[in-house]
Amino acid sequence: MNIQRSFAQEETGVLYLVATPIGNLDDITVRCLETLRAVDVIACEDTRQTRKLLNHFQIEKRTVSYHEHNKEASGQGLLQWLAEGKQIALVSDAGLPAISDPGAELVRDAVAAGYPVVPVPGANAALTALIASGLPTDRFVFCGFIGRENKERREELERLKRYPETLIFYEAPHRIAKTIAAMREAWGNRRAVLARELTKRYEEFVRGTFDELLEWLDSGEVRGEFCVIVEGYTGAVETEEAVDWWQQMSVVGHVDHYCEQGLSKKEAIKQAADDRGLPKRDVYNEYHRDQEAE
C-alpha cells in the first residue's frame, strides 16, 4: 500500500504537477505562480514556450526539457534530482501536465520510487470545452487524440461506438476534417461541438451535427487546436445509411473502399467480410471473380 501525505516533507524531493494557462494568461492561479517561484527546476514540454510564461510573470528559474522524444533520458535525470532532494515542477505547454503527454510516465516512475507527487490544479482544455458544449456533462469519457492510421482510427471508433457517455477528443487542425468524417461514417450523424482557441480572443464553439460540422470545416481555412465534444450513444436505432453504408456497394467497391483507407488487400477483404457477415473465403472469391469480369 502506498500512502502519500497531503503535504511535502522538506527533506525529500517533490514532483509538482503545475497547470498553466491554455490561452489567457490571467487564468493562472496564485498557487501555481508560488510553486513555480519556489521549486529548484521546471521541467517543460517546450522550454521556449514556458520561458514566455515565466518572463510574463517575472520568474527567474532554471528550465529543462522533458518531452516525447527525450523522456527516457530526461526522466532519469529528473528522478536523480528527486533522489537528491530537489523540488521539481512539471508543466506542459498549456493546461494540466500528464494529460496526453509523457508527463504521465514521469509521474508513474516518481510514484513507484516513493517520491511525493503534488498536483497544483488549474486550466484544462477538455473540461473547459465540455462545460460550454451544451452536451451532457454528468458522465463523460476523455479519449485524447484518436489514432492517426486508418485501421487504428477505425478500430477505436468501433470500440467507442456504443458508449453512452459524452466523448471528448483532442485534434490538430490538419486532421480535424478527416476525423469528423470518420466519426460520421462509424457512428452516424450525431451531435457534436468543435471548440478552438479556448480562452483566447477568437475563442469559438461550433455546434451541430457531424454533417453540419463538415460543411463548416469545408467553408474556409481551419486554424487552431480543437477539442471535439461528441454526443454519446443514445440507444436510438441508427439509420440505414449509418449502419449499412456499404449495402449499395459491390463486393469489389466495398473492399476497394477499405484499400483506399490504407488497409492491405487481405485486411480489406476481412473487414468487408465482417461487415457483411460472410466467410472471408466467400468475399475473397467474389472479389477476384468480379474483378476478372470487369
GROMACS .gro file of C-alpha atoms in nm:
model
  294
    1MET     CA    1   0.000   0.000   0.000
    2ASN     CA    2   0.134   0.343  -0.100
    3ILE     CA    3   0.005   0.626   0.121
    4GLN     CA    4   0.116   0.981   0.042
    5ARG     CA    5   0.058   1.261   0.287
    6SER     CA    6  -0.114   1.575   0.160
    7PHE     CA    7   0.191   1.790   0.230
    8ALA     CA    8   0.551   1.762   0.117
    9GLN     CA    9   0.839   1.695   0.352
   10GLU     CA   10   1.120   1.948   0.308
   11GLU     CA   11   1.395   1.688   0.323
   12THR     CA   12   1.270   1.485   0.027
   13GLY     CA   13   1.241   1.563  -0.341
   14VAL     CA   14   0.890   1.651  -0.459
   15LEU     CA   15   0.738   1.646  -0.807
   16TYR     CA   16   0.479   1.922  -0.852
   17LEU     CA   17   0.236   1.894  -1.144
   18VAL     CA   18   0.164   2.257  -1.227
   19ALA     CA   19  -0.120   2.364  -1.455
   20THR     CA   20  -0.050   2.650  -1.694
   21PRO     CA   21  -0.298   2.868  -1.888
   22ILE     CA   22  -0.447   2.723  -2.208
   23GLY     CA   23  -0.462   3.068  -2.367
   24ASN     CA   24  -0.547   3.357  -2.140
   25LEU     CA   25  -0.252   3.416  -1.905
   26ASP     CA   26  -0.486   3.559  -1.641
   27ASP     CA   27  -0.617   3.207  -1.581
   28ILE     CA   28  -0.302   3.103  -1.393
   29THR     CA   29  -0.360   3.057  -1.021
   30VAL     CA   30  -0.177   3.221  -0.732
   31ARG     CA   31  -0.069   2.878  -0.609
   32CYS     CA   32   0.074   2.788  -0.949
   33LEU     CA   33   0.285   3.104  -0.951
   34GLU     CA   34   0.403   3.047  -0.596
   35THR     CA   35   0.504   2.690  -0.682
   36LEU     CA   36   0.695   2.793  -0.995
   37ARG     CA   37   0.885   3.053  -0.791
   38ALA     CA   38   0.966   2.809  -0.511
   39VAL     CA   39   1.091   2.498  -0.694
   40ASP     CA   40   1.452   2.429  -0.790
   41VAL     CA   41   1.385   2.350  -1.154
   42ILE     CA   42   1.096   2.347  -1.403
   43ALA     CA   43   1.063   2.054  -1.647
   44CYS     CA   44   0.893   2.175  -1.967
   45GLU     CA   45   0.741   2.026  -2.276
   46ASP     CA   46   0.893   2.321  -2.469
   47THR     CA   47   1.135   2.545  -2.280
   48ARG     CA   48   1.076   2.833  -2.523
   49GLN     CA   49   0.702   2.826  -2.463
   50THR     CA   50   0.742   2.806  -2.086
   51ARG     CA   51   1.001   3.085  -2.090
   52LYS     CA   52   0.736   3.320  -2.235
   53LEU     CA   53   0.512   3.241  -1.940
   54LEU     CA   54   0.790   3.283  -1.685
   55ASN     CA   55   0.903   3.612  -1.838
   56HIS     CA   56   0.548   3.746  -1.828
   57PHE     CA   57   0.530   3.683  -1.454
   58GLN     CA   58   0.895   3.780  -1.394
   59ILE     CA   59   1.001   3.438  -1.270
   60GLU     CA   60   1.371   3.354  -1.296
   61LYS     CA   61   1.406   2.979  -1.276
   62ARG     CA   62   1.610   2.707  -1.440
   63THR     CA   63   1.418   2.509  -1.704
   64VAL     CA   64   1.494   2.172  -1.862
   65SER     CA   65   1.318   1.996  -2.147
   66TYR     CA   66   1.107   1.687  -2.091
   67HIS     CA   67   0.904   1.572  -2.392
   68GLU     CA   68   0.812   1.270  -2.602
   69HIS     CA   69   1.148   1.246  -2.777
   70ASN     CA   70   1.377   1.269  -2.473
   71LYS     CA   71   1.152   1.135  -2.197
   72GLU     CA   72   1.367   0.835  -2.109
   73ALA     CA   73   1.699   1.017  -2.066
   74SER     CA   74   1.544   1.333  -1.923
   75GLY     CA   75   1.316   1.134  -1.695
   76GLN     CA   76   1.610   0.951  -1.539
   77GLY     CA   77   1.781   1.284  -1.475
   78LEU     CA   78   1.471   1.424  -1.307
   79LEU     CA   79   1.439   1.115  -1.087
   80GLN     CA   80   1.802   1.156  -0.985
   81TRP     CA   81   1.733   1.514  -0.884
   82LEU     CA   82   1.437   1.397  -0.678
   83ALA     CA   83   1.671   1.149  -0.508
   84GLU     CA   84   1.897   1.443  -0.422
   85GLY     CA   85   1.605   1.624  -0.258
   86LYS     CA   86   1.529   1.878  -0.532
   87GLN     CA   87   1.183   2.025  -0.581
   88ILE     CA   88   1.069   1.992  -0.945
   89ALA     CA   89   0.773   2.146  -1.123
   90LEU     CA   90   0.645   1.965  -1.432
   91VAL     CA   91   0.450   2.176  -1.683
   92SER     CA   92   0.311   2.122  -2.031
   93ASP     CA   93   0.280   2.391  -2.297
   94ALA     CA   94  -0.079   2.452  -2.189
   95GLY     CA   95  -0.317   2.308  -1.931
   96LEU     CA   96  -0.255   2.015  -1.700
   97PRO     CA   97   0.066   1.814  -1.739
   98ALA     CA   98   0.040   1.435  -1.780
   99ILE     CA   99  -0.274   1.466  -1.995
  100SER     CA  100  -0.197   1.339  -2.347
  101ASP     CA  101   0.176   1.394  -2.289
  102PRO     CA  102   0.467   1.186  -2.147
  103GLY     CA  103   0.437   1.351  -1.807
  104ALA     CA  104   0.219   1.056  -1.707
  105GLU     CA  105   0.523   0.829  -1.734
  106LEU     CA  106   0.731   1.055  -1.510
  107VAL     CA  107   0.451   1.057  -1.253
  108ARG     CA  108   0.433   0.677  -1.268
  109ASP     CA  109   0.807   0.643  -1.210
  110ALA     CA  110   0.814   0.902  -0.932
  111VAL     CA  111   0.529   0.729  -0.750
  112ALA     CA  112   0.698   0.390  -0.793
  113ALA     CA  113   1.019   0.532  -0.645
  114GLY     CA  114   0.831   0.670  -0.345
  115TYR     CA  115   0.861   1.044  -0.414
  116PRO     CA  116   0.569   1.272  -0.329
  117VAL     CA  117   0.369   1.389  -0.631
  118VAL     CA  118   0.169   1.706  -0.567
  119PRO     CA  119  -0.096   1.829  -0.814
  120VAL     CA  120  -0.133   2.205  -0.849
  121PRO     CA  121  -0.459   2.230  -1.050
  122GLY     CA  122  -0.573   2.489  -1.298
  123ALA     CA  123  -0.698   2.527  -1.654
  124ASN     CA  124  -0.779   2.223  -1.869
  125ALA     CA  125  -0.893   2.238  -2.231
  126ALA     CA  126  -1.109   1.924  -2.227
  127LEU     CA  127  -1.325   2.026  -1.931
  128THR     CA  128  -1.338   2.389  -2.043
  129ALA     CA  129  -1.485   2.277  -2.375
  130LEU     CA  130  -1.719   2.024  -2.215
  131ILE     CA  131  -1.893   2.260  -1.974
  132ALA     CA  132  -1.973   2.506  -2.254
  133SER     CA  133  -2.067   2.244  -2.514
  134GLY     CA  134  -2.434   2.210  -2.430
  135LEU     CA  135  -2.399   1.830  -2.431
  136PRO     CA  136  -2.447   1.616  -2.116
  137THR     CA  137  -2.176   1.667  -1.853
  138ASP     CA  138  -2.287   1.418  -1.587
  139ARG     CA  139  -2.089   1.133  -1.743
  140PHE     CA  140  -1.809   1.168  -1.995
  141VAL     CA  141  -1.503   0.986  -2.131
  142PHE     CA  142  -1.180   1.162  -2.223
  143CYS     CA  143  -1.033   0.993  -2.532
  144GLY     CA  144  -0.749   1.233  -2.616
  145PHE     CA  145  -0.601   1.213  -2.966
  146ILE     CA  146  -0.750   0.941  -3.183
  147GLY     CA  147  -0.525   0.710  -3.385
  148ARG     CA  148  -0.373   0.859  -3.699
  149GLU     CA  149  -0.360   0.541  -3.907
  150ASN     CA  150  -0.685   0.448  -4.081
  151LYS     CA  151  -0.704   0.099  -3.934
  152GLU     CA  152  -0.624   0.213  -3.580
  153ARG     CA  153  -0.872   0.500  -3.602
  154ARG     CA  154  -1.150   0.278  -3.736
  155GLU     CA  155  -1.097   0.016  -3.464
  156GLU     CA  156  -1.102   0.281  -3.192
  157LEU     CA  157  -1.420   0.438  -3.325
  158GLU     CA  158  -1.586   0.097  -3.341
  159ARG     CA  159  -1.487   0.034  -2.978
  160LEU     CA  160  -1.638   0.367  -2.868
  161LYS     CA  161  -1.949   0.340  -3.085
  162ARG     CA  162  -2.195   0.242  -2.811
  163TYR     CA  163  -2.051   0.439  -2.522
  164PRO     CA  164  -2.344   0.633  -2.368
  165GLU     CA  165  -2.113   0.892  -2.214
  166THR     CA  166  -2.024   1.221  -2.382
  167LEU     CA  167  -1.691   1.170  -2.561
  168ILE     CA  168  -1.404   1.422  -2.555
  169PHE     CA  169  -1.121   1.428  -2.809
  170TYR     CA  170  -0.827   1.649  -2.898
  171GLU     CA  171  -0.739   1.702  -3.264
  172ALA     CA  172  -0.500   1.903  -3.477
  173PRO     CA  173  -0.632   2.144  -3.745
  174HIS     CA  174  -0.486   1.949  -4.039
  175ARG     CA  175  -0.662   1.627  -3.928
  176ILE     CA  176  -0.991   1.758  -3.793
  177ALA     CA  177  -1.199   1.718  -4.112
  178LYS     CA  178  -1.077   1.362  -4.168
  179THR     CA  179  -1.151   1.272  -3.806
  180ILE     CA  180  -1.505   1.413  -3.815
  181ALA     CA  181  -1.572   1.233  -4.145
  182ALA     CA  182  -1.453   0.906  -3.989
  183MET     CA  183  -1.680   0.960  -3.687
  184ARG     CA  184  -1.971   1.031  -3.920
  185GLU     CA  185  -1.912   0.708  -4.108
  186ALA     CA  186  -1.870   0.500  -3.793
  187TRP     CA  187  -2.143   0.647  -3.573
  188GLY     CA  188  -2.400   0.814  -3.795
  189ASN     CA  189  -2.494   1.182  -3.787
  190ARG     CA  190  -2.455   1.259  -3.414
  191ARG     CA  191  -2.449   1.598  -3.246
  192ALA     CA  192  -2.106   1.733  -3.167
  193VAL     CA  193  -1.919   2.052  -3.080
  194LEU     CA  194  -1.588   2.186  -3.210
  195ALA     CA  195  -1.412   2.417  -2.964
  196ARG     CA  196  -1.099   2.607  -3.060
  197GLU     CA  197  -0.885   2.897  -2.939
  198LEU     CA  198  -1.024   2.839  -2.590
  199THR     CA  199  -0.990   3.138  -2.352
  200LYS     CA  200  -0.825   3.340  -2.630
  201ARG     CA  201  -0.953   3.644  -2.819
  202TYR     CA  202  -1.101   3.439  -3.103
  203GLU     CA  203  -1.249   3.159  -2.893
  204GLU     CA  204  -1.510   2.976  -3.095
  205PHE     CA  205  -1.767   2.699  -3.042
  206VAL     CA  206  -1.925   2.537  -3.348
  207ARG     CA  207  -2.227   2.325  -3.257
  208GLY     CA  208  -2.425   2.097  -3.485
  209THR     CA  209  -2.444   1.751  -3.637
  210PHE     CA  210  -2.142   1.588  -3.797
  211ASP     CA  211  -2.280   1.686  -4.140
  212GLU     CA  212  -2.311   2.049  -4.034
  213LEU     CA  213  -1.961   2.049  -3.884
  214LEU     CA  214  -1.815   1.902  -4.203
  215GLU     CA  215  -1.987   2.175  -4.404
  216TRP     CA  216  -1.838   2.439  -4.174
  217LEU     CA  217  -1.491   2.284  -4.196
  218ASP     CA  218  -1.517   2.286  -4.575
  219SER     CA  219  -1.617   2.653  -4.585
  220GLY     CA  220  -1.279   2.808  -4.505
  221GLU     CA  221  -0.930   2.778  -4.363
  222VAL     CA  222  -0.916   2.583  -4.037
  223ARG     CA  223  -0.677   2.702  -3.766
  224GLY     CA  224  -0.611   2.629  -3.401
  225GLU     CA  225  -0.606   2.311  -3.195
  226PHE     CA  226  -0.950   2.158  -3.143
  227CYS     CA  227  -1.143   1.999  -2.862
  228VAL     CA  228  -1.415   1.777  -3.004
  229ILE     CA  229  -1.714   1.701  -2.781
  230VAL     CA  230  -1.941   1.427  -2.916
  231GLU     CA  231  -2.283   1.311  -2.804
  232GLY     CA  232  -2.275   0.959  -2.661
  233TYR     CA  233  -2.476   0.665  -2.792
  234THR     CA  234  -2.844   0.726  -2.718
  235GLY     CA  235  -2.976   0.378  -2.790
  236ALA     CA  236  -3.166   0.504  -3.092
  237VAL     CA  237  -3.175   0.283  -3.399
  238GLU     CA  238  -2.920   0.412  -3.649
  239THR     CA  239  -3.030   0.495  -4.000
  240GLU     CA  240  -2.969   0.253  -4.285
  241GLU     CA  241  -2.705   0.495  -4.408
  242ALA     CA  242  -2.517   0.479  -4.078
  243VAL     CA  243  -2.545   0.106  -4.011
  244ASP     CA  244  -2.519  -0.042  -4.359
  245TRP     CA  245  -2.342   0.229  -4.556
  246TRP     CA  246  -2.192  -0.039  -4.779
  247GLN     CA  247  -2.520  -0.203  -4.888
  248GLN     CA  248  -2.531  -0.026  -5.222
  249MET     CA  249  -2.169  -0.124  -5.295
  250SER     CA  250  -2.050  -0.427  -5.484
  251VAL     CA  251  -1.803  -0.651  -5.306
  252VAL     CA  252  -1.527  -0.501  -5.521
  253GLY     CA  253  -1.632  -0.149  -5.426
  254HIS     CA  254  -1.659  -0.247  -5.060
  255VAL     CA  255  -1.309  -0.396  -5.050
  256ASP     CA  256  -1.161  -0.112  -5.254
  257HIS     CA  257  -1.313   0.138  -5.009
  258TYR     CA  258  -1.102  -0.009  -4.730
  259CYS     CA  259  -0.794  -0.032  -4.952
  260GLU     CA  260  -0.826   0.341  -5.019
  261GLN     CA  261  -0.822   0.397  -4.641
  262GLY     CA  262  -0.482   0.230  -4.618
  263LEU     CA  263  -0.565  -0.134  -4.546
  264SER     CA  264  -0.386  -0.414  -4.726
  265LYS     CA  265  -0.595  -0.623  -4.968
  266LYS     CA  266  -0.605  -0.905  -4.713
  267GLU     CA  267  -0.719  -0.673  -4.432
  268ALA     CA  268  -0.978  -0.506  -4.657
  269ILE     CA  269  -1.130  -0.842  -4.755
  270LYS     CA  270  -1.150  -0.947  -4.391
  271GLN     CA  271  -1.319  -0.619  -4.289
  272ALA     CA  272  -1.568  -0.638  -4.576
  273ALA     CA  273  -1.648  -0.996  -4.477
  274ASP     CA  274  -1.706  -0.887  -4.116
  275ASP     CA  275  -1.936  -0.605  -4.233
  276ARG     CA  276  -2.143  -0.841  -4.449
  277GLY     CA  277  -2.145  -1.131  -4.206
  278LEU     CA  278  -1.991  -1.360  -4.468
  279PRO     CA  279  -1.700  -1.603  -4.458
  280LYS     CA  280  -1.377  -1.438  -4.563
  281ARG     CA  281  -1.326  -1.701  -4.833
  282ASP     CA  282  -1.660  -1.613  -4.997
  283VAL     CA  283  -1.570  -1.243  -5.014
  284TYR     CA  284  -1.222  -1.329  -5.144
  285ASN     CA  285  -1.364  -1.546  -5.424
  286GLU     CA  286  -1.636  -1.297  -5.520
  287TYR     CA  287  -1.391  -1.007  -5.516
  288HIS     CA  288  -1.148  -1.176  -5.755
  289ARG     CA  289  -1.427  -1.315  -5.975
  290ASP     CA  290  -1.587  -0.974  -6.013
  291GLN     CA  291  -1.250  -0.811  -6.077
  292GLU     CA  292  -1.178  -1.058  -6.355
  293ALA     CA  293  -1.523  -0.995  -6.504
  294GLU     CA  294  -1.455  -0.623  -6.510
   0.00000   0.00000   0.00000
